[in-house]
Every structure is written in C-alpha cells, then in structure tokens.
Coordinates of N, CA and C in Angstrom, one line a residue:
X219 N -41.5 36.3 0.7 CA -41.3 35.0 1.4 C -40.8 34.0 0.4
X220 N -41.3 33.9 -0.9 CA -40.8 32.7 -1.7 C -39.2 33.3 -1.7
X221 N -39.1 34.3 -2.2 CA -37.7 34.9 -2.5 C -36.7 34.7 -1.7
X222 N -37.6 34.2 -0.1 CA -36.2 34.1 1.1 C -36.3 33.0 0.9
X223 N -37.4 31.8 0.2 CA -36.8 30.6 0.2 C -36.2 29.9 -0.4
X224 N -36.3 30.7 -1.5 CA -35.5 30.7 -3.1 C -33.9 30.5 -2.8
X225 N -33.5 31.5 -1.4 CA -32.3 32.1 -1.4 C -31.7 31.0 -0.4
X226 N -32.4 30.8 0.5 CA -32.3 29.8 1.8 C -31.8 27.8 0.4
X227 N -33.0 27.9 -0.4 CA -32.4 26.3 -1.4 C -31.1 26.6 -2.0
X228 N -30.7 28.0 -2.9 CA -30.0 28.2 -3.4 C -28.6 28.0 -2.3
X229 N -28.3 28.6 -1.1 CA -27.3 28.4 -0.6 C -27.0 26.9 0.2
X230 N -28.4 26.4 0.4 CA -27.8 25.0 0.9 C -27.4 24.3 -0.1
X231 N -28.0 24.4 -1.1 CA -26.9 23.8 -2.4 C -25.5 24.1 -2.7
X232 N -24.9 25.2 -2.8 CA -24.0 25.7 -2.5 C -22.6 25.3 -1.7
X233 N -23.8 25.1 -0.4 CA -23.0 24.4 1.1 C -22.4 23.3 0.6
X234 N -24.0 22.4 0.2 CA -23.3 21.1 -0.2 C -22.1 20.6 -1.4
X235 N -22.0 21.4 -2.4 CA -20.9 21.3 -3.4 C -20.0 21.5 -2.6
X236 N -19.9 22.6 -2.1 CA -18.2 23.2 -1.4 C -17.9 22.1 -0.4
X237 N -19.0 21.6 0.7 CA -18.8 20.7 1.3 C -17.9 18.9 0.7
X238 N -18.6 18.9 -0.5 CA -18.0 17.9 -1.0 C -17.0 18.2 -1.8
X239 N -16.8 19.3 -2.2 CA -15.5 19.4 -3.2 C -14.3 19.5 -1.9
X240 N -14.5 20.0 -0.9 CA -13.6 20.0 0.2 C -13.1 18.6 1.1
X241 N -14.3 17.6 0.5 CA -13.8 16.2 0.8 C -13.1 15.1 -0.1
X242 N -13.8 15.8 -1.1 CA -13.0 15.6 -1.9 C -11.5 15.6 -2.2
X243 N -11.4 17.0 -1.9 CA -9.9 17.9 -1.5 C -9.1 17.0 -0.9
X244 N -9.5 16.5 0.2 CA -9.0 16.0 1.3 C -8.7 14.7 1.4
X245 N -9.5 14.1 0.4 CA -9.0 12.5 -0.2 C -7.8 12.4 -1.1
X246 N -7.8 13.5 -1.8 CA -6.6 13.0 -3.4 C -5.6 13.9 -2.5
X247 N -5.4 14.3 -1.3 CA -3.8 14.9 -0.6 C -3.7 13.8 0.0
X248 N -5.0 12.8 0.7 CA -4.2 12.0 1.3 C -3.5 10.9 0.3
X249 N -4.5 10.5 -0.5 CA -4.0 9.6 -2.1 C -2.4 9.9 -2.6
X250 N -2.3 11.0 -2.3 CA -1.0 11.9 -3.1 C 0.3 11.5 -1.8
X251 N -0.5 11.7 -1.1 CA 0.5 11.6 0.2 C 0.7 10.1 0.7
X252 N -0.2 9.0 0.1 CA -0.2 7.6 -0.1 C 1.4 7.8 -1.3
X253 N 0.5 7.7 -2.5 CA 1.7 7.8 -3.2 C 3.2 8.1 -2.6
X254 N 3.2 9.0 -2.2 CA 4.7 9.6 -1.5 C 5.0 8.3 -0.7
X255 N 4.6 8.3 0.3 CA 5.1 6.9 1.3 C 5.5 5.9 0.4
X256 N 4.8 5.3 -0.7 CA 5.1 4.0 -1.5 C 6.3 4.3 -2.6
X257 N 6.4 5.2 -2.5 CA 7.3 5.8 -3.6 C 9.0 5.8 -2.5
X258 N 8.9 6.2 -1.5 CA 9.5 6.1 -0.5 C 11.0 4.4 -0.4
X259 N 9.2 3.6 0.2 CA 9.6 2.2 0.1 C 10.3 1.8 -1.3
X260 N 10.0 2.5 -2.1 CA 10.7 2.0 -3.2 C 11.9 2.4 -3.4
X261 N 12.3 3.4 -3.0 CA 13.5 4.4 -3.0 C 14.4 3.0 -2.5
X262 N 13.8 3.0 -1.0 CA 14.5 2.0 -0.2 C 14.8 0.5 -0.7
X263 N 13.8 0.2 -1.5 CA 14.6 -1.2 -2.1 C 15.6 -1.1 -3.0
X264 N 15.3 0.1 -3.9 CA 16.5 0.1 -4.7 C 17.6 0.1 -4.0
X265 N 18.1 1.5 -3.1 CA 19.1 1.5 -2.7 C 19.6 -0.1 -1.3
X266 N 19.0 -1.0 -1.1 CA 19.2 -2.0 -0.7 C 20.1 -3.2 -1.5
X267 N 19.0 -2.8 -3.1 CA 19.3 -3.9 -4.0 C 20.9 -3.6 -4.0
X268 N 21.4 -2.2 -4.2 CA 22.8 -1.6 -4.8 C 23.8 -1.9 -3.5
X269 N 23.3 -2.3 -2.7 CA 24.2 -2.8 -1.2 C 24.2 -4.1 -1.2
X270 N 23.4 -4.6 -1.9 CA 23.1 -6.3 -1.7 C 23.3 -7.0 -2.7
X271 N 24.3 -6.4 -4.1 CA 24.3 -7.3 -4.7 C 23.2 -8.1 -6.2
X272 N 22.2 -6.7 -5.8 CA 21.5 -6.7 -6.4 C 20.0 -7.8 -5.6
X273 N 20.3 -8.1 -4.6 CA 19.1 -9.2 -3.8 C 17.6 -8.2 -3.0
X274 N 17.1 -8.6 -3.6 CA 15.6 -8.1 -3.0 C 15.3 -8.2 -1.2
X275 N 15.4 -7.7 -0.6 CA 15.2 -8.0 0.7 C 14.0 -9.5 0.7
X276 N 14.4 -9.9 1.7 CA 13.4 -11.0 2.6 C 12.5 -10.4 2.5
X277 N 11.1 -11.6 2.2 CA 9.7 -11.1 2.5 C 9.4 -10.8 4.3
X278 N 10.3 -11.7 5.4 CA 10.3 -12.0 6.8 C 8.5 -12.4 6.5
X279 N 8.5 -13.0 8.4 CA 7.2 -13.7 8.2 C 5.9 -12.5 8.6
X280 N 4.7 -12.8 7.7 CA 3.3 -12.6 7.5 C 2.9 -11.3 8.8
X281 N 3.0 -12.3 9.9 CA 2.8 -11.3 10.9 C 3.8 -10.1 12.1
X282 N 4.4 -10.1 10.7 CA 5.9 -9.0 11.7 C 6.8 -9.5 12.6
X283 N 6.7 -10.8 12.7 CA 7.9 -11.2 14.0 C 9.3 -11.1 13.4
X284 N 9.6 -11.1 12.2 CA 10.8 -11.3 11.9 C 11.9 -10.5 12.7
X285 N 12.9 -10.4 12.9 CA 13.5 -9.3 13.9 C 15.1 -9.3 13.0
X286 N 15.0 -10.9 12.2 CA 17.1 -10.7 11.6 C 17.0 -10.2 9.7
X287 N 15.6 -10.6 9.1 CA 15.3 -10.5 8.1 C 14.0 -10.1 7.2
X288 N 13.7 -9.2 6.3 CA 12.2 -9.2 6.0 C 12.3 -8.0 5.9
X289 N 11.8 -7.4 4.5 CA 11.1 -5.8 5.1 C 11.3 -4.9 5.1
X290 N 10.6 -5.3 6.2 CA 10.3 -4.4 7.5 C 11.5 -4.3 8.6
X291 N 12.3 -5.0 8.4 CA 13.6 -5.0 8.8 C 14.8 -4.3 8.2
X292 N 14.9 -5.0 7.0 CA 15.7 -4.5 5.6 C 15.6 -2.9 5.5
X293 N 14.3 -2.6 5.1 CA 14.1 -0.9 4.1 C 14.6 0.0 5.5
X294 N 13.9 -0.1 6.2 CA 13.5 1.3 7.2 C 14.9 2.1 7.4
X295 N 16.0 1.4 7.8 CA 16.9 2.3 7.9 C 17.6 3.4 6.7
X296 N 17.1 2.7 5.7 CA 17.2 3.5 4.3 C 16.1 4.9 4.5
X297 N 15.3 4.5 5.4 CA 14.2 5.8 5.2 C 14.3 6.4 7.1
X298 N 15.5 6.2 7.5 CA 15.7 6.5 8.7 C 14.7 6.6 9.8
X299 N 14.1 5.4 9.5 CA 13.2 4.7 10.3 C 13.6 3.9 11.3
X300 N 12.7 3.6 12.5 CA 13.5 2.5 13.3 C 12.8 0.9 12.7
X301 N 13.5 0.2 12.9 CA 12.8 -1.4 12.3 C 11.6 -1.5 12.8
X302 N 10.5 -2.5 12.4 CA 9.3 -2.5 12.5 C 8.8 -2.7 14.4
X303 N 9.5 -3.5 14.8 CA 9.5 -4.1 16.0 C 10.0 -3.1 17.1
X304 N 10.7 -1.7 17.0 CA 11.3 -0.6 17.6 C 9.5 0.4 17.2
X305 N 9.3 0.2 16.4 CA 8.4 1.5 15.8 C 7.0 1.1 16.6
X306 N 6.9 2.3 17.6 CA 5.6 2.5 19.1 C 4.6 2.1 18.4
X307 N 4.5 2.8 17.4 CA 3.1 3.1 16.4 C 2.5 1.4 16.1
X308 N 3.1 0.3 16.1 CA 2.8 -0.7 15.4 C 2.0 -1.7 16.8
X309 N 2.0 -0.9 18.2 CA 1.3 -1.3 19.1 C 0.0 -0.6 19.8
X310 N -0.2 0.6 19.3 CA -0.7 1.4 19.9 C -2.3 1.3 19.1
X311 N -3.3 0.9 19.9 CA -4.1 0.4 19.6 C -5.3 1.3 19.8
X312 N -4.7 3.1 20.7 CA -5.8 3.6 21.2 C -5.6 5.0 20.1
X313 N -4.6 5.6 19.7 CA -4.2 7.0 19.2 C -3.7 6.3 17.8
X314 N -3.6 7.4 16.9 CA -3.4 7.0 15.6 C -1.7 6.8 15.8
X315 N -0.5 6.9 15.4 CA 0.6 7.2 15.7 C 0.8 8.6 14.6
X316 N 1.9 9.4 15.2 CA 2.6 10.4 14.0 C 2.5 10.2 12.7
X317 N 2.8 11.0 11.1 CA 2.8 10.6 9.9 C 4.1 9.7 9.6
X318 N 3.9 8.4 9.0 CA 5.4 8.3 8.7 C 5.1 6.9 7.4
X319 N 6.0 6.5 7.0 CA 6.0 5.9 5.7 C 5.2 4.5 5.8
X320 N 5.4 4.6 7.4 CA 4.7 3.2 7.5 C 3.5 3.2 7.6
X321 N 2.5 4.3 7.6 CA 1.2 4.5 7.4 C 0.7 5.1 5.9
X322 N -0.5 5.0 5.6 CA -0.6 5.3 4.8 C -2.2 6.6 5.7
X323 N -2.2 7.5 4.8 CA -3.0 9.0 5.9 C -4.3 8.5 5.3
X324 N -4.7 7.7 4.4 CA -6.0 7.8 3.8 C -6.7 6.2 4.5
X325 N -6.1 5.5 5.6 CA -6.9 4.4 6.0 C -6.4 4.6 7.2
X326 N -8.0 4.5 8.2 CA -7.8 4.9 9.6 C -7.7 3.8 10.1
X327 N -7.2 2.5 9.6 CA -7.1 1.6 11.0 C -6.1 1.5 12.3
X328 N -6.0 1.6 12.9 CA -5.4 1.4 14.2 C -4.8 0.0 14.4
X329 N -3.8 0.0 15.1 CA -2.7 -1.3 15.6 C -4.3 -1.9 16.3
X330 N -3.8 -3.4 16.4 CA -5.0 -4.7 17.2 C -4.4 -4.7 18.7
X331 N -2.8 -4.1 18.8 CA -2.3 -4.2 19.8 C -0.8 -5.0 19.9
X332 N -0.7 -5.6 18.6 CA 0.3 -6.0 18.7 C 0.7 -5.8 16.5
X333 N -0.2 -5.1 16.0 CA 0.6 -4.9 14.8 C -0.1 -3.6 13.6
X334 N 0.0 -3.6 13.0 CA -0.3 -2.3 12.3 C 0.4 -2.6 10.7
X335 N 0.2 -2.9 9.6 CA 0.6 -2.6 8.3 C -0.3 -2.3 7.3
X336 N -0.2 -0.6 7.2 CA -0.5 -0.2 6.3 C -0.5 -0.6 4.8
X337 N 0.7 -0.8 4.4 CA 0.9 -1.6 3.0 C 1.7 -3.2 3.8
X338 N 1.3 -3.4 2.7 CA 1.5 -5.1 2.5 C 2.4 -5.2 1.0
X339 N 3.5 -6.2 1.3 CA 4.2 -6.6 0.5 C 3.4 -7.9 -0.7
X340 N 4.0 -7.7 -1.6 CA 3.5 -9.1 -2.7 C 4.3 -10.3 -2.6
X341 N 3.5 -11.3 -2.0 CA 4.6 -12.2 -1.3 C 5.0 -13.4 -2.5
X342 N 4.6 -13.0 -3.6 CA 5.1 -13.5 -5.0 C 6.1 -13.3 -5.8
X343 N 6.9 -12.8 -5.2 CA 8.2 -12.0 -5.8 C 9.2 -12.6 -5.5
X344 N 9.3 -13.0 -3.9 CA 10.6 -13.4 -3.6 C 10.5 -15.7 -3.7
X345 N 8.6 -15.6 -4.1 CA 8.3 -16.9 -3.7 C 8.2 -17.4 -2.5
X346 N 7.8 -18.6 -2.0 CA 7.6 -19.1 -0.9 C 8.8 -19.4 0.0
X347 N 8.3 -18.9 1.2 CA 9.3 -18.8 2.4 C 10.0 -17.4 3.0
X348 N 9.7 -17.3 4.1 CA 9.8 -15.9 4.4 C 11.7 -15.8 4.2
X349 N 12.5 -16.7 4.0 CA 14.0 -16.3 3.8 C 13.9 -16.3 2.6
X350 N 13.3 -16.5 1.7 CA 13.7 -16.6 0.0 C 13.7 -15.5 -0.4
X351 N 14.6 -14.9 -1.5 CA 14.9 -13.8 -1.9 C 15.4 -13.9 -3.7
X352 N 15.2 -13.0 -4.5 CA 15.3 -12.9 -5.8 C 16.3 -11.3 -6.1
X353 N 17.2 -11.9 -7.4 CA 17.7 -10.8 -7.8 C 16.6 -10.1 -8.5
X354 N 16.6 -8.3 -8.1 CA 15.7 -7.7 -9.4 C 15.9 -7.5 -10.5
X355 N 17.2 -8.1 -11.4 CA 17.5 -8.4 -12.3 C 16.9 -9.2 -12.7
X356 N 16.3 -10.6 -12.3 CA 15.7 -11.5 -12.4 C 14.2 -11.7 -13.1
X357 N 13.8 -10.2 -12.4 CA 12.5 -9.8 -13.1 C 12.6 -9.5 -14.1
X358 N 11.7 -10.1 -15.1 CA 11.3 -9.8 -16.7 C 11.2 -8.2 -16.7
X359 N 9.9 -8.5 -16.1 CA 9.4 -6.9 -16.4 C 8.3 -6.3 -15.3
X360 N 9.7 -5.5 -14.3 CA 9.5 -5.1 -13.1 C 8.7 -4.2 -13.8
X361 N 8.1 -3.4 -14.4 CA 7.3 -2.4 -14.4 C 5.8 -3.0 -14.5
X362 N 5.7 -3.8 -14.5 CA 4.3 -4.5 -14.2 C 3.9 -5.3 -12.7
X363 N 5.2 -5.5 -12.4 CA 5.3 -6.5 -11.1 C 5.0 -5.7 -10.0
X364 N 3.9 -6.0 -9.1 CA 3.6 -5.3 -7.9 C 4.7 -5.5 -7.0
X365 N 4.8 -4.5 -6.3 CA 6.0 -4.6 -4.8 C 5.3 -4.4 -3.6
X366 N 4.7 -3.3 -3.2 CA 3.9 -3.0 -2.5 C 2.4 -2.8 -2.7
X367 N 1.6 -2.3 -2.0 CA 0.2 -1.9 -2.6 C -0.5 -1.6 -1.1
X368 N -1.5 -1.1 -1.4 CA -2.8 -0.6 -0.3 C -2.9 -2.0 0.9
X369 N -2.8 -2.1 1.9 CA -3.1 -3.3 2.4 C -4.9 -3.0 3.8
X370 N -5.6 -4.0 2.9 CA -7.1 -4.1 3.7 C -6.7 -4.7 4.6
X371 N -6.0 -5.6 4.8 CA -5.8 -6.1 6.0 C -5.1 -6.0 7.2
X372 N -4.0 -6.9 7.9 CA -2.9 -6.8 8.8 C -1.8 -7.3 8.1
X373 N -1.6 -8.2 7.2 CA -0.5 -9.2 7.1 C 0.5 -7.9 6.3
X374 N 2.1 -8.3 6.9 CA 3.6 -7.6 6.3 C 3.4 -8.0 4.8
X375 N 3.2 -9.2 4.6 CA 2.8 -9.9 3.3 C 2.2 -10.7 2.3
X376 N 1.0 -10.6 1.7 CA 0.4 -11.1 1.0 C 0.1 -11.3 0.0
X377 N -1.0 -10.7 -0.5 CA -1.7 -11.4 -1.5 C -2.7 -10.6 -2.7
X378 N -3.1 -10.9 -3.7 CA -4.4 -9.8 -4.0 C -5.4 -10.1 -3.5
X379 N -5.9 -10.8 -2.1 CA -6.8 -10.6 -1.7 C -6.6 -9.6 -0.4
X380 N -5.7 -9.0 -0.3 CA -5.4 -8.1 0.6 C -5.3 -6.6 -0.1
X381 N -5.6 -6.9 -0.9 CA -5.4 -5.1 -1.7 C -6.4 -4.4 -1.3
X382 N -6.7 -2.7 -0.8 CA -7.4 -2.7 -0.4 C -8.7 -1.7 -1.3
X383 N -9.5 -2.1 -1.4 CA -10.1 -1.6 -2.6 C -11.3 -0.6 -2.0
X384 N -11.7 0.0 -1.2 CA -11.9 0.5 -0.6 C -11.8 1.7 -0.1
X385 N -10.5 2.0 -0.4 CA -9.8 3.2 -0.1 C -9.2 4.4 -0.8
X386 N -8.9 5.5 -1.0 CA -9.0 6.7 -1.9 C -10.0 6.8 -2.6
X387 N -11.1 6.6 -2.5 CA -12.1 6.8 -3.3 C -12.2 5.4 -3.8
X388 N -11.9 4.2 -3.7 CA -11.8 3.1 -4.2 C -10.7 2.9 -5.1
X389 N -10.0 3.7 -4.8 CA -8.4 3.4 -6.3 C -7.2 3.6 -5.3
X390 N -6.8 2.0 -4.9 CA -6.1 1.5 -4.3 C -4.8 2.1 -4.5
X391 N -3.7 2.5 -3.9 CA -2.0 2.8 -4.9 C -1.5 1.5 -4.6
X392 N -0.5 1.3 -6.0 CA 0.1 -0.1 -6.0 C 1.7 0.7 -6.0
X393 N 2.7 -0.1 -5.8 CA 4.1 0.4 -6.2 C 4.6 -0.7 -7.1
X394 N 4.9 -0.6 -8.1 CA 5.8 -1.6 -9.2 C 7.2 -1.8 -8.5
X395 N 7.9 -2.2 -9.1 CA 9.1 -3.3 -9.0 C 10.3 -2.2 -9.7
X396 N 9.5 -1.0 -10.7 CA 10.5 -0.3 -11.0 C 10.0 0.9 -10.2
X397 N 9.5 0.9 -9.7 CA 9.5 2.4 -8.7 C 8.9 3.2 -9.2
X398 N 7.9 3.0 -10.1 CA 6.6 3.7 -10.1 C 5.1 3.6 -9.7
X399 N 4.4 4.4 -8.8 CA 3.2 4.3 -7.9 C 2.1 4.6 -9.0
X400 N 1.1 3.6 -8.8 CA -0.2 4.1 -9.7 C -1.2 3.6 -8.7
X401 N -2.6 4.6 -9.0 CA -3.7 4.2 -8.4 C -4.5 3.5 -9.7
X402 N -4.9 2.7 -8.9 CA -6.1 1.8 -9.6 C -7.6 1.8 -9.4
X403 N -7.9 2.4 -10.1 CA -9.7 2.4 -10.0 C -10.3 1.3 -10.0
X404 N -11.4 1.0 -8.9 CA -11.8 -0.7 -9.4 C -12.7 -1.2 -10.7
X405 N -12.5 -0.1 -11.6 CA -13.0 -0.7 -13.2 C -11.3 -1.1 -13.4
X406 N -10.2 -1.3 -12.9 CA -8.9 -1.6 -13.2 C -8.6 -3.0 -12.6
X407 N -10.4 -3.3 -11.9 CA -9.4 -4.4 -10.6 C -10.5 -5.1 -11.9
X408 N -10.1 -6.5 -11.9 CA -10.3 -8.1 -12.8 C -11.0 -9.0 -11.6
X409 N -12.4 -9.1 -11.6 CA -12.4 -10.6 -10.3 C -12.7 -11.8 -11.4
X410 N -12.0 -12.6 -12.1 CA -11.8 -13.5 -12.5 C -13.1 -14.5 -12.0
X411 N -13.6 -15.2 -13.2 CA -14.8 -16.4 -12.9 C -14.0 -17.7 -12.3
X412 N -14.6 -18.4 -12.0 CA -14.0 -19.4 -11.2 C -13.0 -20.2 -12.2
X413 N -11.7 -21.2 -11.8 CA -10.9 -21.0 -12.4 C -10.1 -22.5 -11.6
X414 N -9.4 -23.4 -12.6 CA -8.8 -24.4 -11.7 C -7.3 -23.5 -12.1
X415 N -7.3 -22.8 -12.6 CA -5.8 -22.3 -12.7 C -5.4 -21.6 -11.3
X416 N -5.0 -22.1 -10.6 CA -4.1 -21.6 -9.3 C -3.3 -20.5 -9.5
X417 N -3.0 -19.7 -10.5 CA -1.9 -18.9 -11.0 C -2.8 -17.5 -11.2
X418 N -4.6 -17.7 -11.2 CA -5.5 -16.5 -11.6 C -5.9 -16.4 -9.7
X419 N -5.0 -15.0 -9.7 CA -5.6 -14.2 -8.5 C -6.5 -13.2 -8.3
X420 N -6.7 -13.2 -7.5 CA -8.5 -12.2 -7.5 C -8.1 -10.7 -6.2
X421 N -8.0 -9.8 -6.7 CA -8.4 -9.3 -7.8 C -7.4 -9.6 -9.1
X422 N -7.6 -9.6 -10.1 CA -6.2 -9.5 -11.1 C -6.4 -7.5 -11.4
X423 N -4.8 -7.3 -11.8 CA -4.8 -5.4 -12.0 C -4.3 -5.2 -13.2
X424 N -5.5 -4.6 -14.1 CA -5.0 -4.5 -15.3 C -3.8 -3.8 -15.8
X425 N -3.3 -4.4 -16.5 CA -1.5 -3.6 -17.0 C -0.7 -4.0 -15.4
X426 N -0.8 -4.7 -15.1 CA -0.2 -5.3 -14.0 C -0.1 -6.8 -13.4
X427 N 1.0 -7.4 -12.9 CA 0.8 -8.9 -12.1 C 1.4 -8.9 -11.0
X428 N 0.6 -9.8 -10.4 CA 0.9 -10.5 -9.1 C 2.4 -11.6 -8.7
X429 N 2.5 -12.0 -10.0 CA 3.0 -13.3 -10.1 C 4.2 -13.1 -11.2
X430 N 5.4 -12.6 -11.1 CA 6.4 -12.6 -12.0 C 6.9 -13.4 -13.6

C-alpha cells in the first residue's frame, strides 16, 4: 500500500514538471513568434525609409483613424498586408482573427469593436503630431531607440506607459530603430522615483530610450 502511494506522489510530480515545462514550451514559441512579427515591422520601415528618401513613416493618429498617413498605413503593404482600416481582424470583437503581423500570438486581447493594436508605436520618434516625421539618419543612435514594442493597451501610438509588461513571461519584445528585437525582463524595466524632469519615462529600459 505505501509503495502504491509512493508511486501514485512520484508520478503526479512528474505530471506537474512536464505540465509546466510544456507551458512553458508554449510561451518562448509564442515570444519567438512575437519576435518574428516585430522584426517584420522593421523590415517594413526600412524598406519605406529607401522609397522615401530616407523619412520615417507618420506616426497617424493614436486611435487608428488615419486613412492618408501613419503606420499602419505606410508599413503594411511592405508586408503585403491590407492597411489597418481594410484589416477584419481590427473589428472583430468576438473570434480571435487569423496569425498575422499585426498580432502578436502571446496576448489574448480581442478588438473593443472598433480597434485592436497589438504593438504600439513610440510616439517619440517622429515628435509631436500625428503628420511629423524624422529622417532615420537623424537618429544618433538607432540601436537604442525604441520603434515598436509589446503594447498593454489599444493606442497605434504611445508611450512607456503602454509597454506591456505582463506578457511572455513578463519580458515584453521591444524593436529598435535599427531592426533589432529584444525581450526585456522586468529586472530590465527602471520605474524611476518621482521626478520634475518631464524627459524621465516610466518604465525607463535599460540599454535603451524612449526619447531620441
């Protein structure tokens, strides 16, 4: 009798590792498969920048209306995508939509009914105003400068209070400015003490800025 219960502890332990190493599993494919999509978007600004003169696309406005500039306008055809405003998935508030660049597979939120953004743009780049735009020459040093990243919220473009920290295990992917994707562990994320400097964002990412 002890010996069957010996065997009966032994295997639910067992269960449970495999169980977790299998959820595990299933977190860093979708992480990985994050990655891929932001890596994606990046492809597409370069080759935008090399059509434009070298001009960073429009940020367009916060909640997706843009329809002539922004984006979500700009990249997609680069990734033979339809523009954000064509794309089902960004209304569909009951089914997840198909995989595609504009989701990210590791955050289950669903469209509100009228929008859906997986990643969120750094709306520090191009500066204030949804038409302002910057050469990426212009950037010092794009390999620190966020482009994209994890977005917790809804907005096309924000902020570091939109990063989403929560997610892959808590190690958000960011995309730089030169088109490399890293995840961030939140011993990586900075919440700054209170501060009159207007210029310290929360989270700050270490080996990385917000703010050009």
């Amino acid at each position: 009798m002890i010996e069957m219960i010996v065997v009966i502890v032994i295997i639910s332990f067992l269960v449970t590792i495999l169980s977790n190493a299998v959820v595990s599993g299933k977190n860093k494919i979708k992480s990985i498969k994050c990655k891929s999509s932001l890596r994606q978007w990046g492809q597409a600004t370069f080759l935008f920048t090399m059509d434009n003169e070298g001009w960073l696309p429009k940020d367009g406005a916060s909640n997706g209306a843009s329809t002539k500039g922004g984006w979500y306008v700009s990249l997609p055809p680069y990734l033979n995508l339809p523009v954000y405003k064509n794309w089902q998935g960004r209304t569909n508030s009951i089914h997840r939509p198909p995989a595609s660049p504009y989701l990210c597979p590791g955050n289950p939120k669903l469209s509100d009914g009228v929008n859906l953004f997986h990643y969120s743009l750094n709306r520090h780049v191009n500066g204030s105003g949804v038409g302002n735009r910057v050469r990426l020459t212009s950037i010092s040093f794009p390999t620190r400068i966020i482009w994209f990243f994890d977005n917790g919220k809804r907005a096309a473009v924000s902020s570091a209070s939109n990063l989403h920290t929560n997610i892959h295990q808590s190690t958000p992917n960011i995309l730089c400015l030169d088109g490399h994707v890293e995840g961030k562990k939140t011993s990586d994320l900075v919440i700054p003490t209170k501060s009159k400097d207007k210029n310290i964002l929360s989270p700050q990412v270490k080996g990385m800025d917000w703010i050009p």
